[in-house]
């Protein structure tokens, strides 16, 4: 089982890099934000509570996200491992993840921090678009789609996320950076952390990411 945790502030580029890494390692991406958005879309009472939390820029409580995420991690498609995008985001979540993996004699093999300074993050997120069908990520400045309002990959409409407005973005950063730093320290102390400068061009970030998880040259996609 290969488990790779992608760490970084919202907008650091995790969602852009995760599909490339997943294709190389042949494991699924489990993205906590996507998972929570599907809980919201279910229209349940829990979904309504989660939606309110997400729109406020705060983190969903550990109990809810740990239960939801670990259920997903036990899915048959993740039996050989997964790329974790957006989870864990607190030290408590990181400990819960280690406990769950230890039951299968597994562990987090690598935690990779994609680091981008705050001001650049706010600018990036103002220009971020995601596709409605699968959450493919674009950026009007750094990674524009071929057509302004359609996904290059599946042709579905591109939309701004409801929580990508500047006020919510700044609130998300203020709330989410301190616990993220705890998670970074947690993995550093376990000797599995690698840090990448997320301001590098996207292909360079990809190369460093694949190096960090020792993907052999023959398993890398051209381009
Ligand atoms: P993301 O798509 O990863 O930026 O997540 C969107 C929102 O979902 C975040 O701003 C949080 O409100 C919530 N969320 C996502 N992952 C987590 C997590 N691991 N723990 C708590 N809340 C989360």
JSON list of C-alpha atoms and ligand atoms in Angstrom, two decimals:
[
{"chain": "A", "resi": 1, "resn": "UNK", "atom": "CA", "xyz": [0.00, 0.00, 0.00]},
{"chain": "A", "resi": 2, "resn": "UNK", "atom": "CA", "xyz": [1.44, 3.40, -1.00]},
{"chain": "A", "resi": 3, "resn": "UNK", "atom": "CA", "xyz": [0.04, 6.39, 0.83]},
{"chain": "A", "resi": 4, "resn": "UNK", "atom": "CA", "xyz": [1.18, 9.88, -0.16]},
{"chain": "A", "resi": 5, "resn": "UNK", "atom": "CA", "xyz": [-0.15, 12.96, 1.62]},
{"chain": "A", "resi": 6, "resn": "UNK", "atom": "CA", "xyz": [-0.12, 16.23, -0.34]},
{"chain": "A", "resi": 7, "resn": "UNK", "atom": "CA", "xyz": [0.12, 19.23, 1.96]},
{"chain": "A", "resi": 8, "resn": "UNK", "atom": "CA", "xyz": [-0.23, 22.89, 1.11]},
{"chain": "A", "resi": 9, "resn": "UNK", "atom": "CA", "xyz": [-2.44, 25.88, 1.67]},
{"chain": "A", "resi": 10, "resn": "UNK", "atom": "CA", "xyz": [-5.60, 26.17, -0.41]},
{"chain": "A", "resi": 11, "resn": "UNK", "atom": "CA", "xyz": [-4.43, 27.21, -3.90]},
{"chain": "A", "resi": 12, "resn": "UNK", "atom": "CA", "xyz": [-0.88, 25.84, -3.58]},
{"chain": "A", "resi": 13, "resn": "UNK", "atom": "CA", "xyz": [-1.38, 23.47, -6.52]},
{"chain": "A", "resi": 14, "resn": "UNK", "atom": "CA", "xyz": [-2.28, 20.16, -4.87]},
{"chain": "A", "resi": 15, "resn": "UNK", "atom": "CA", "xyz": [-5.31, 19.70, -7.11]},
{"chain": "A", "resi": 16, "resn": "UNK", "atom": "CA", "xyz": [-3.19, 20.30, -10.23]},
{"chain": "A", "resi": 17, "resn": "UNK", "atom": "CA", "xyz": [-0.43, 17.88, -9.27]},
{"chain": "A", "resi": 18, "resn": "UNK", "atom": "CA", "xyz": [-2.46, 15.10, -7.65]},
{"chain": "A", "resi": 19, "resn": "UNK", "atom": "CA", "xyz": [-3.82, 13.60, -10.93]},
{"chain": "A", "resi": 20, "resn": "UNK", "atom": "CA", "xyz": [-0.30, 13.36, -12.40]},
{"chain": "A", "resi": 21, "resn": "UNK", "atom": "CA", "xyz": [1.03, 11.57, -9.35]},
{"chain": "A", "resi": 22, "resn": "UNK", "atom": "CA", "xyz": [-2.03, 9.31, -9.16]},
{"chain": "A", "resi": 23, "resn": "UNK", "atom": "CA", "xyz": [-1.57, 8.24, -12.80]},
{"chain": "A", "resi": 24, "resn": "UNK", "atom": "CA", "xyz": [2.09, 7.38, -12.17]},
{"chain": "A", "resi": 25, "resn": "UNK", "atom": "CA", "xyz": [1.44, 5.44, -8.97]},
{"chain": "A", "resi": 26, "resn": "UNK", "atom": "CA", "xyz": [-1.85, 3.93, -10.27]},
{"chain": "A", "resi": 27, "resn": "UNK", "atom": "CA", "xyz": [-3.75, 4.78, -7.11]},
{"chain": "A", "resi": 28, "resn": "UNK", "atom": "CA", "xyz": [-6.83, 7.02, -6.67]},
{"chain": "A", "resi": 29, "resn": "UNK", "atom": "CA", "xyz": [-6.87, 10.58, -5.36]},
{"chain": "A", "resi": 30, "resn": "UNK", "atom": "CA", "xyz": [-8.94, 11.05, -2.26]},
{"chain": "A", "resi": 31, "resn": "UNK", "atom": "CA", "xyz": [-9.65, 14.77, -1.95]},
{"chain": "A", "resi": 32, "resn": "UNK", "atom": "CA", "xyz": [-11.31, 15.80, 1.29]},
{"chain": "A", "resi": 33, "resn": "UNK", "atom": "CA", "xyz": [-12.83, 18.97, -0.21]},
{"chain": "A", "resi": 34, "resn": "UNK", "atom": "CA", "xyz": [-14.46, 16.92, -3.02]},
{"chain": "A", "resi": 35, "resn": "UNK", "atom": "CA", "xyz": [-15.71, 14.41, -0.50]},
{"chain": "A", "resi": 36, "resn": "UNK", "atom": "CA", "xyz": [-17.24, 17.17, 1.62]},
{"chain": "A", "resi": 37, "resn": "UNK", "atom": "CA", "xyz": [-18.79, 18.83, -1.42]},
{"chain": "A", "resi": 38, "resn": "UNK", "atom": "CA", "xyz": [-20.53, 15.52, -2.18]},
{"chain": "A", "resi": 39, "resn": "UNK", "atom": "CA", "xyz": [-21.82, 15.39, 1.42]},
{"chain": "A", "resi": 40, "resn": "UNK", "atom": "CA", "xyz": [-23.21, 18.92, 0.85]},
{"chain": "A", "resi": 41, "resn": "UNK", "atom": "CA", "xyz": [-24.76, 17.88, -2.48]},
{"chain": "A", "resi": 42, "resn": "UNK", "atom": "CA", "xyz": [-26.56, 14.98, -0.75]},
{"chain": "A", "resi": 43, "resn": "UNK", "atom": "CA", "xyz": [-28.81, 17.60, 0.90]},
{"chain": "A", "resi": 44, "resn": "UNK", "atom": "CA", "xyz": [-28.69, 15.82, 4.31]},
{"chain": "A", "resi": 45, "resn": "UNK", "atom": "CA", "xyz": [-28.74, 17.64, 7.63]},
{"chain": "A", "resi": 46, "resn": "UNK", "atom": "CA", "xyz": [-25.01, 16.90, 7.96]},
{"chain": "A", "resi": 47, "resn": "UNK", "atom": "CA", "xyz": [-24.54, 18.32, 4.46]},
{"chain": "A", "resi": 48, "resn": "UNK", "atom": "CA", "xyz": [-26.21, 21.59, 5.50]},
{"chain": "A", "resi": 49, "resn": "UNK", "atom": "CA", "xyz": [-23.95, 21.91, 8.53]},
{"chain": "A", "resi": 50, "resn": "UNK", "atom": "CA", "xyz": [-20.84, 21.10, 6.48]},
{"chain": "A", "resi": 51, "resn": "UNK", "atom": "CA", "xyz": [-21.82, 23.68, 3.86]},
{"chain": "A", "resi": 52, "resn": "UNK", "atom": "CA", "xyz": [-22.16, 26.42, 6.47]},
{"chain": "A", "resi": 53, "resn": "UNK", "atom": "CA", "xyz": [-18.71, 25.58, 7.86]},
{"chain": "A", "resi": 54, "resn": "UNK", "atom": "CA", "xyz": [-17.08, 25.50, 4.42]},
{"chain": "A", "resi": 55, "resn": "UNK", "atom": "CA", "xyz": [-18.55, 28.85, 3.45]},
{"chain": "A", "resi": 56, "resn": "UNK", "atom": "CA", "xyz": [-17.28, 30.42, 6.67]},
{"chain": "A", "resi": 57, "resn": "UNK", "atom": "CA", "xyz": [-13.74, 29.33, 5.76]},
{"chain": "A", "resi": 58, "resn": "UNK", "atom": "CA", "xyz": [-13.38, 27.23, 8.90]},
{"chain": "A", "resi": 59, "resn": "UNK", "atom": "CA", "xyz": [-12.35, 23.61, 9.08]},
{"chain": "A", "resi": 60, "resn": "UNK", "atom": "CA", "xyz": [-15.03, 20.98, 9.44]},
{"chain": "A", "resi": 61, "resn": "UNK", "atom": "CA", "xyz": [-14.76, 19.34, 12.88]},
{"chain": "A", "resi": 62, "resn": "UNK", "atom": "CA", "xyz": [-12.29, 16.47, 13.22]},
{"chain": "A", "resi": 63, "resn": "UNK", "atom": "CA", "xyz": [-14.94, 13.86, 14.11]},
{"chain": "A", "resi": 64, "resn": "UNK", "atom": "CA", "xyz": [-16.94, 14.47, 10.94]},
{"chain": "A", "resi": 65, "resn": "UNK", "atom": "CA", "xyz": [-14.02, 14.64, 8.53]},
{"chain": "A", "resi": 66, "resn": "UNK", "atom": "CA", "xyz": [-12.13, 11.71, 10.10]},
{"chain": "A", "resi": 67, "resn": "UNK", "atom": "CA", "xyz": [-15.22, 9.48, 9.92]},
{"chain": "A", "resi": 68, "resn": "UNK", "atom": "CA", "xyz": [-16.07, 10.53, 6.35]},
{"chain": "A", "resi": 69, "resn": "UNK", "atom": "CA", "xyz": [-12.51, 10.37, 5.05]},
{"chain": "A", "resi": 70, "resn": "UNK", "atom": "CA", "xyz": [-11.46, 7.09, 6.66]},
{"chain": "A", "resi": 71, "resn": "UNK", "atom": "CA", "xyz": [-14.68, 5.46, 5.34]},
{"chain": "A", "resi": 72, "resn": "UNK", "atom": "CA", "xyz": [-13.63, 6.55, 1.88]},
{"chain": "A", "resi": 73, "resn": "UNK", "atom": "CA", "xyz": [-10.04, 5.31, 2.40]},
{"chain": "A", "resi": 74, "resn": "UNK", "atom": "CA", "xyz": [-11.44, 1.85, 3.19]},
{"chain": "A", "resi": 75, "resn": "UNK", "atom": "CA", "xyz": [-13.05, 1.73, -0.28]},
{"chain": "A", "resi": 76, "resn": "UNK", "atom": "CA", "xyz": [-11.89, -1.17, -2.50]},
{"chain": "A", "resi": 77, "resn": "UNK", "atom": "CA", "xyz": [-10.31, 1.18, -5.07]},
{"chain": "A", "resi": 78, "resn": "UNK", "atom": "CA", "xyz": [-7.86, 2.39, -2.39]},
{"chain": "A", "resi": 79, "resn": "UNK", "atom": "CA", "xyz": [-6.67, -1.09, -1.37]},
{"chain": "A", "resi": 80, "resn": "UNK", "atom": "CA", "xyz": [-3.25, -0.49, -3.02]},
{"chain": "A", "resi": 81, "resn": "UNK", "atom": "CA", "xyz": [-2.95, 3.03, -1.63]},
{"chain": "A", "resi": 82, "resn": "UNK", "atom": "CA", "xyz": [-4.02, 6.58, -2.39]},
{"chain": "A", "resi": 83, "resn": "UNK", "atom": "CA", "xyz": [-2.96, 10.17, -2.84]},
{"chain": "A", "resi": 84, "resn": "UNK", "atom": "CA", "xyz": [-4.47, 12.18, -0.01]},
{"chain": "A", "resi": 85, "resn": "UNK", "atom": "CA", "xyz": [-5.33, 15.75, -0.99]},
{"chain": "A", "resi": 86, "resn": "UNK", "atom": "CA", "xyz": [-6.57, 18.00, 1.80]},
{"chain": "A", "resi": 87, "resn": "UNK", "atom": "CA", "xyz": [-6.46, 15.40, 4.58]},
{"chain": "A", "resi": 88, "resn": "UNK", "atom": "CA", "xyz": [-5.06, 15.45, 7.23]},
{"chain": "A", "resi": 89, "resn": "UNK", "atom": "CA", "xyz": [-5.37, 19.17, 7.99]},
{"chain": "A", "resi": 90, "resn": "UNK", "atom": "CA", "xyz": [-4.94, 19.01, 11.77]},
{"chain": "A", "resi": 91, "resn": "UNK", "atom": "CA", "xyz": [-2.61, 17.06, 14.02]},
{"chain": "A", "resi": 92, "resn": "UNK", "atom": "CA", "xyz": [-5.60, 15.11, 15.38]},
{"chain": "A", "resi": 93, "resn": "UNK", "atom": "CA", "xyz": [-6.52, 14.03, 11.85]},
{"chain": "A", "resi": 94, "resn": "UNK", "atom": "CA", "xyz": [-2.90, 12.98, 11.18]},
{"chain": "A", "resi": 95, "resn": "UNK", "atom": "CA", "xyz": [-2.89, 10.80, 14.29]},
{"chain": "A", "resi": 96, "resn": "UNK", "atom": "CA", "xyz": [-6.27, 9.25, 13.36]},
{"chain": "A", "resi": 97, "resn": "UNK", "atom": "CA", "xyz": [-4.93, 8.50, 9.89]},
{"chain": "A", "resi": 98, "resn": "UNK", "atom": "CA", "xyz": [-1.79, 6.81, 11.27]},
{"chain": "A", "resi": 99, "resn": "UNK", "atom": "CA", "xyz": [-3.93, 4.69, 13.61]},
{"chain": "A", "resi": 100, "resn": "UNK", "atom": "CA", "xyz": [-6.20, 3.60, 10.74]},
{"chain": "A", "resi": 101, "resn": "UNK", "atom": "CA", "xyz": [-3.24, 2.76, 8.49]},
{"chain": "A", "resi": 102, "resn": "UNK", "atom": "CA", "xyz": [-1.45, 0.86, 11.27]},
{"chain": "A", "resi": 103, "resn": "UNK", "atom": "CA", "xyz": [-4.41, -1.56, 11.38]},
{"chain": "A", "resi": 104, "resn": "UNK", "atom": "CA", "xyz": [-3.34, -2.59, 7.86]},
{"chain": "A", "resi": 105, "resn": "UNK", "atom": "CA", "xyz": [0.37, -2.52, 8.69]},
{"chain": "A", "resi": 106, "resn": "UNK", "atom": "CA", "xyz": [0.60, 0.56, 6.46]},
{"chain": "A", "resi": 107, "resn": "UNK", "atom": "CA", "xyz": [1.86, 4.08, 7.03]},
{"chain": "A", "resi": 108, "resn": "UNK", "atom": "CA", "xyz": [2.16, 7.44, 5.32]},
{"chain": "A", "resi": 109, "resn": "UNK", "atom": "CA", "xyz": [5.09, 6.81, 2.97]},
{"chain": "A", "resi": 110, "resn": "UNK", "atom": "CA", "xyz": [5.64, 10.44, 2.01]},
{"chain": "A", "resi": 111, "resn": "UNK", "atom": "CA", "xyz": [4.12, 13.79, 2.97]},
{"chain": "A", "resi": 112, "resn": "UNK", "atom": "CA", "xyz": [4.86, 16.48, 0.42]},
{"chain": "A", "resi": 113, "resn": "UNK", "atom": "CA", "xyz": [4.43, 20.15, 1.22]},
{"chain": "A", "resi": 114, "resn": "UNK", "atom": "CA", "xyz": [3.90, 22.43, -1.77]},
{"chain": "A", "resi": 115, "resn": "UNK", "atom": "CA", "xyz": [4.84, 25.80, -0.32]},
{"chain": "A", "resi": 116, "resn": "UNK", "atom": "CA", "xyz": [3.54, 29.12, -1.72]},
{"chain": "A", "resi": 117, "resn": "UNK", "atom": "CA", "xyz": [3.59, 32.53, 0.08]},
{"chain": "A", "resi": 118, "resn": "UNK", "atom": "CA", "xyz": [0.27, 33.97, 1.25]},
{"chain": "A", "resi": 119, "resn": "UNK", "atom": "CA", "xyz": [-0.10, 36.93, -1.14]},
{"chain": "A", "resi": 120, "resn": "UNK", "atom": "CA", "xyz": [0.51, 34.77, -4.15]},
{"chain": "A", "resi": 121, "resn": "UNK", "atom": "CA", "xyz": [-2.11, 32.32, -2.89]},
{"chain": "A", "resi": 122, "resn": "UNK", "atom": "CA", "xyz": [-4.80, 35.01, -2.67]},
{"chain": "A", "resi": 123, "resn": "UNK", "atom": "CA", "xyz": [-4.05, 36.17, -6.24]},
{"chain": "A", "resi": 124, "resn": "UNK", "atom": "CA", "xyz": [-4.11, 32.61, -7.51]},
{"chain": "A", "resi": 125, "resn": "UNK", "atom": "CA", "xyz": [-7.40, 31.73, -5.94]},
{"chain": "A", "resi": 126, "resn": "UNK", "atom": "CA", "xyz": [-9.13, 34.80, -7.36]},
{"chain": "A", "resi": 127, "resn": "UNK", "atom": "CA", "xyz": [-8.26, 33.34, -10.81]},
{"chain": "A", "resi": 128, "resn": "UNK", "atom": "CA", "xyz": [-9.04, 29.71, -10.03]},
{"chain": "A", "resi": 129, "resn": "UNK", "atom": "CA", "xyz": [-11.71, 27.79, -11.95]},
{"chain": "A", "resi": 130, "resn": "UNK", "atom": "CA", "xyz": [-12.78, 24.18, -11.49]},
{"chain": "A", "resi": 131, "resn": "UNK", "atom": "CA", "xyz": [-14.81, 21.99, -13.80]},
{"chain": "A", "resi": 132, "resn": "UNK", "atom": "CA", "xyz": [-18.28, 21.04, -12.67]},
{"chain": "A", "resi": 133, "resn": "UNK", "atom": "CA", "xyz": [-18.02, 17.37, -13.62]},
{"chain": "A", "resi": 134, "resn": "UNK", "atom": "CA", "xyz": [-14.78, 16.28, -11.93]},
{"chain": "A", "resi": 135, "resn": "UNK", "atom": "CA", "xyz": [-13.09, 19.22, -10.25]},
{"chain": "A", "resi": 136, "resn": "UNK", "atom": "CA", "xyz": [-10.25, 19.57, -12.81]},
{"chain": "A", "resi": 137, "resn": "UNK", "atom": "CA", "xyz": [-8.41, 22.74, -11.84]},
{"chain": "A", "resi": 138, "resn": "UNK", "atom": "CA", "xyz": [-7.47, 25.75, -14.03]},
{"chain": "A", "resi": 139, "resn": "UNK", "atom": "CA", "xyz": [-6.10, 29.16, -13.35]},
{"chain": "A", "resi": 140, "resn": "UNK", "atom": "CA", "xyz": [-6.78, 32.18, -15.53]},
{"chain": "A", "resi": 141, "resn": "UNK", "atom": "CA", "xyz": [-3.20, 33.45, -15.06]},
{"chain": "A", "resi": 142, "resn": "UNK", "atom": "CA", "xyz": [-0.96, 30.39, -14.78]},
{"chain": "A", "resi": 143, "resn": "UNK", "atom": "CA", "xyz": [-2.86, 27.47, -16.30]},
{"chain": "A", "resi": 144, "resn": "UNK", "atom": "CA", "xyz": [-5.71, 28.78, -18.49]},
{"chain": "A", "resi": 145, "resn": "UNK", "atom": "CA", "xyz": [-8.19, 26.42, -20.21]},
{"chain": "A", "resi": 146, "resn": "UNK", "atom": "CA", "xyz": [-8.18, 26.37, -24.03]},
{"chain": "A", "resi": 147, "resn": "UNK", "atom": "CA", "xyz": [-11.74, 27.75, -24.07]},
{"chain": "A", "resi": 148, "resn": "UNK", "atom": "CA", "xyz": [-12.57, 30.27, -21.34]},
{"chain": "A", "resi": 149, "resn": "UNK", "atom": "CA", "xyz": [-15.57, 28.42, -19.88]},
{"chain": "A", "resi": 150, "resn": "UNK", "atom": "CA", "xyz": [-15.07, 24.72, -20.74]},
{"chain": "A", "resi": 151, "resn": "UNK", "atom": "CA", "xyz": [-12.89, 21.97, -19.24]},
{"chain": "A", "resi": 152, "resn": "UNK", "atom": "CA", "xyz": [-10.16, 20.80, -21.68]},
{"chain": "A", "resi": 153, "resn": "UNK", "atom": "CA", "xyz": [-10.48, 17.24, -20.36]},
{"chain": "A", "resi": 154, "resn": "UNK", "atom": "CA", "xyz": [-14.22, 16.57, -20.18]},
{"chain": "A", "resi": 155, "resn": "UNK", "atom": "CA", "xyz": [-15.86, 19.66, -21.75]},
{"chain": "A", "resi": 156, "resn": "UNK", "atom": "CA", "xyz": [-17.97, 20.43, -18.66]},
{"chain": "A", "resi": 157, "resn": "UNK", "atom": "CA", "xyz": [-18.59, 24.06, -17.60]},
{"chain": "A", "resi": 158, "resn": "UNK", "atom": "CA", "xyz": [-15.89, 25.81, -15.55]},
{"chain": "A", "resi": 159, "resn": "UNK", "atom": "CA", "xyz": [-17.03, 27.58, -12.39]},
{"chain": "A", "resi": 160, "resn": "UNK", "atom": "CA", "xyz": [-15.58, 29.57, -9.51]},
{"chain": "A", "resi": 161, "resn": "UNK", "atom": "CA", "xyz": [-15.81, 27.71, -6.23]},
{"chain": "A", "resi": 162, "resn": "UNK", "atom": "CA", "xyz": [-18.28, 29.31, -3.81]},
{"chain": "A", "resi": 163, "resn": "UNK", "atom": "CA", "xyz": [-15.49, 29.60, -1.22]},
{"chain": "A", "resi": 164, "resn": "UNK", "atom": "CA", "xyz": [-12.88, 31.19, -3.54]},
{"chain": "A", "resi": 165, "resn": "UNK", "atom": "CA", "xyz": [-13.96, 34.83, -3.04]},
{"chain": "A", "resi": 166, "resn": "UNK", "atom": "CA", "xyz": [-11.23, 37.02, -1.50]},
{"chain": "A", "resi": 167, "resn": "UNK", "atom": "CA", "xyz": [-12.95, 37.44, 1.89]},
{"chain": "A", "resi": 168, "resn": "UNK", "atom": "CA", "xyz": [-13.46, 33.69, 2.32]},
{"chain": "A", "resi": 169, "resn": "UNK", "atom": "CA", "xyz": [-9.98, 32.98, 0.98]},
{"chain": "A", "resi": 170, "resn": "UNK", "atom": "CA", "xyz": [-8.35, 35.23, 3.60]},
{"chain": "A", "resi": 171, "resn": "UNK", "atom": "CA", "xyz": [-10.56, 33.69, 6.31]},
{"chain": "A", "resi": 172, "resn": "UNK", "atom": "CA", "xyz": [-9.62, 30.19, 5.15]},
{"chain": "A", "resi": 173, "resn": "UNK", "atom": "CA", "xyz": [-5.93, 31.06, 5.25]},
{"chain": "A", "resi": 174, "resn": "UNK", "atom": "CA", "xyz": [-6.14, 32.61, 8.72]},
{"chain": "A", "resi": 175, "resn": "UNK", "atom": "CA", "xyz": [-8.02, 29.60, 10.10]},
{"chain": "A", "resi": 176, "resn": "UNK", "atom": "CA", "xyz": [-6.21, 26.86, 8.27]},
{"chain": "A", "resi": 177, "resn": "UNK", "atom": "CA", "xyz": [-2.52, 27.81, 8.23]},
{"chain": "A", "resi": 178, "resn": "UNK", "atom": "CA", "xyz": [-1.76, 27.22, 11.96]},
{"chain": "A", "resi": 179, "resn": "UNK", "atom": "CA", "xyz": [-3.13, 23.64, 12.00]},
{"chain": "A", "resi": 180, "resn": "UNK", "atom": "CA", "xyz": [-1.43, 22.95, 8.65]},
{"chain": "A", "resi": 181, "resn": "UNK", "atom": "CA", "xyz": [1.88, 23.97, 10.19]},
{"chain": "A", "resi": 182, "resn": "UNK", "atom": "CA", "xyz": [1.28, 21.45, 12.99]},
{"chain": "A", "resi": 183, "resn": "UNK", "atom": "CA", "xyz": [0.68, 18.72, 10.42]},
{"chain": "A", "resi": 184, "resn": "UNK", "atom": "CA", "xyz": [3.86, 19.71, 8.58]},
{"chain": "A", "resi": 185, "resn": "UNK", "atom": "CA", "xyz": [5.84, 19.45, 11.84]},
{"chain": "A", "resi": 186, "resn": "UNK", "atom": "CA", "xyz": [4.19, 16.11, 12.61]},
{"chain": "A", "resi": 187, "resn": "UNK", "atom": "CA", "xyz": [5.45, 14.60, 9.35]},
{"chain": "A", "resi": 188, "resn": "UNK", "atom": "CA", "xyz": [8.82, 16.33, 9.59]},
{"chain": "A", "resi": 189, "resn": "UNK", "atom": "CA", "xyz": [9.37, 14.70, 12.98]},
{"chain": "A", "resi": 190, "resn": "UNK", "atom": "CA", "xyz": [8.55, 11.31, 11.43]},
{"chain": "A", "resi": 191, "resn": "UNK", "atom": "CA", "xyz": [11.12, 11.84, 8.70]},
{"chain": "A", "resi": 192, "resn": "UNK", "atom": "CA", "xyz": [8.68, 11.53, 5.77]},
{"chain": "A", "resi": 193, "resn": "UNK", "atom": "CA", "xyz": [8.34, 15.22, 4.81]},
{"chain": "A", "resi": 194, "resn": "UNK", "atom": "CA", "xyz": [9.56, 16.69, 1.51]},
{"chain": "A", "resi": 195, "resn": "UNK", "atom": "CA", "xyz": [9.07, 20.39, 0.69]},
{"chain": "A", "resi": 196, "resn": "UNK", "atom": "CA", "xyz": [8.68, 21.80, -2.83]},
{"chain": "A", "resi": 197, "resn": "UNK", "atom": "CA", "xyz": [8.64, 25.47, -3.87]},
{"chain": "A", "resi": 198, "resn": "UNK", "atom": "CA", "xyz": [5.16, 25.84, -5.37]},
{"chain": "A", "resi": 199, "resn": "UNK", "atom": "CA", "xyz": [6.14, 29.05, -7.23]},
{"chain": "A", "resi": 200, "resn": "UNK", "atom": "CA", "xyz": [8.16, 27.03, -9.72]},
{"chain": "A", "resi": 201, "resn": "UNK", "atom": "CA", "xyz": [6.57, 26.35, -13.12]},
{"chain": "A", "resi": 202, "resn": "UNK", "atom": "CA", "xyz": [3.99, 23.54, -12.97]},
{"chain": "A", "resi": 203, "resn": "UNK", "atom": "CA", "xyz": [6.16, 20.94, -14.85]},
{"chain": "A", "resi": 204, "resn": "UNK", "atom": "CA", "xyz": [9.08, 21.63, -12.50]},
{"chain": "A", "resi": 205, "resn": "UNK", "atom": "CA", "xyz": [6.85, 21.12, -9.43]},
{"chain": "A", "resi": 206, "resn": "UNK", "atom": "CA", "xyz": [5.72, 17.85, -11.03]},
{"chain": "A", "resi": 207, "resn": "UNK", "atom": "CA", "xyz": [9.31, 16.67, -11.55]},
{"chain": "A", "resi": 208, "resn": "UNK", "atom": "CA", "xyz": [10.23, 17.42, -7.95]},
{"chain": "A", "resi": 209, "resn": "UNK", "atom": "CA", "xyz": [7.08, 15.70, -6.72]},
{"chain": "A", "resi": 210, "resn": "UNK", "atom": "CA", "xyz": [7.81, 12.53, -8.71]},
{"chain": "A", "resi": 211, "resn": "UNK", "atom": "CA", "xyz": [11.41, 12.60, -7.45]},
{"chain": "A", "resi": 212, "resn": "UNK", "atom": "CA", "xyz": [10.16, 12.90, -3.88]},
{"chain": "A", "resi": 213, "resn": "UNK", "atom": "CA", "xyz": [8.13, 9.69, -4.18]},
{"chain": "A", "resi": 214, "resn": "UNK", "atom": "CA", "xyz": [10.81, 7.89, -6.25]},
{"chain": "A", "resi": 215, "resn": "UNK", "atom": "CA", "xyz": [8.66, 7.39, -9.36]},
{"chain": "A", "resi": 216, "resn": "UNK", "atom": "CA", "xyz": [11.00, 5.70, -11.87]},
{"chain": "A", "resi": 217, "resn": "UNK", "atom": "CA", "xyz": [11.55, 7.46, -15.21]},
{"chain": "A", "resi": 218, "resn": "UNK", "atom": "CA", "xyz": [9.72, 4.73, -17.18]},
{"chain": "A", "resi": 219, "resn": "UNK", "atom": "CA", "xyz": [6.51, 5.27, -15.15]},
{"chain": "A", "resi": 220, "resn": "UNK", "atom": "CA", "xyz": [6.40, 9.01, -15.87]},
{"chain": "A", "resi": 221, "resn": "UNK", "atom": "CA", "xyz": [3.95, 10.37, -18.43]},
{"chain": "A", "resi": 222, "resn": "UNK", "atom": "CA", "xyz": [5.52, 12.29, -21.31]},
{"chain": "A", "resi": 223, "resn": "UNK", "atom": "CA", "xyz": [5.12, 16.06, -21.03]},
{"chain": "B", "resi": 1, "resn": "LIG", "atom": "P1", "xyz": [-10.46, 22.20, -0.15]},
{"chain": "B", "resi": 1, "resn": "LIG", "atom": "O1", "xyz": [-11.23, 21.85, -1.40]},
{"chain": "B", "resi": 1, "resn": "LIG", "atom": "O2", "xyz": [-9.47, 21.13, 0.20]},
{"chain": "B", "resi": 1, "resn": "LIG", "atom": "O3", "xyz": [-9.87, 23.58, -0.17]},
{"chain": "B", "resi": 1, "resn": "LIG", "atom": "O4", "xyz": [-11.53, 22.19, 1.05]},
{"chain": "B", "resi": 1, "resn": "LIG", "atom": "C1", "xyz": [-12.64, 23.07, 1.05]},
{"chain": "B", "resi": 1, "resn": "LIG", "atom": "C2", "xyz": [-13.15, 23.23, 2.48]},
{"chain": "B", "resi": 1, "resn": "LIG", "atom": "O5", "xyz": [-13.57, 21.95, 2.99]},
{"chain": "B", "resi": 1, "resn": "LIG", "atom": "C3", "xyz": [-12.14, 23.72, 3.48]},
{"chain": "B", "resi": 1, "resn": "LIG", "atom": "O6", "xyz": [-12.04, 25.14, 3.47]},
{"chain": "B", "resi": 1, "resn": "LIG", "atom": "C4", "xyz": [-12.71, 23.20, 4.80]},
{"chain": "B", "resi": 1, "resn": "LIG", "atom": "O7", "xyz": [-13.83, 23.98, 5.23]},
{"chain": "B", "resi": 1, "resn": "LIG", "atom": "C5", "xyz": [-13.25, 21.84, 4.39]},
{"chain": "B", "resi": 1, "resn": "LIG", "atom": "N1", "xyz": [-12.22, 20.77, 4.52]},
{"chain": "B", "resi": 1, "resn": "LIG", "atom": "C6", "xyz": [-11.56, 20.11, 3.53]},
{"chain": "B", "resi": 1, "resn": "LIG", "atom": "N2", "xyz": [-10.71, 19.20, 4.02]},
{"chain": "B", "resi": 1, "resn": "LIG", "atom": "C7", "xyz": [-10.81, 19.29, 5.38]},
{"chain": "B", "resi": 1, "resn": "LIG", "atom": "C8", "xyz": [-10.17, 18.64, 6.46]},
{"chain": "B", "resi": 1, "resn": "LIG", "atom": "N3", "xyz": [-9.23, 17.70, 6.27]},
{"chain": "B", "resi": 1, "resn": "LIG", "atom": "N4", "xyz": [-10.54, 18.98, 7.72]},
{"chain": "B", "resi": 1, "resn": "LIG", "atom": "C9", "xyz": [-11.48, 19.91, 7.95]},
{"chain": "B", "resi": 1, "resn": "LIG", "atom": "N5", "xyz": [-12.12, 20.59, 6.97]},
{"chain": "B", "resi": 1, "resn": "LIG", "atom": "C10", "xyz": [-11.79, 20.29, 5.70]}
]
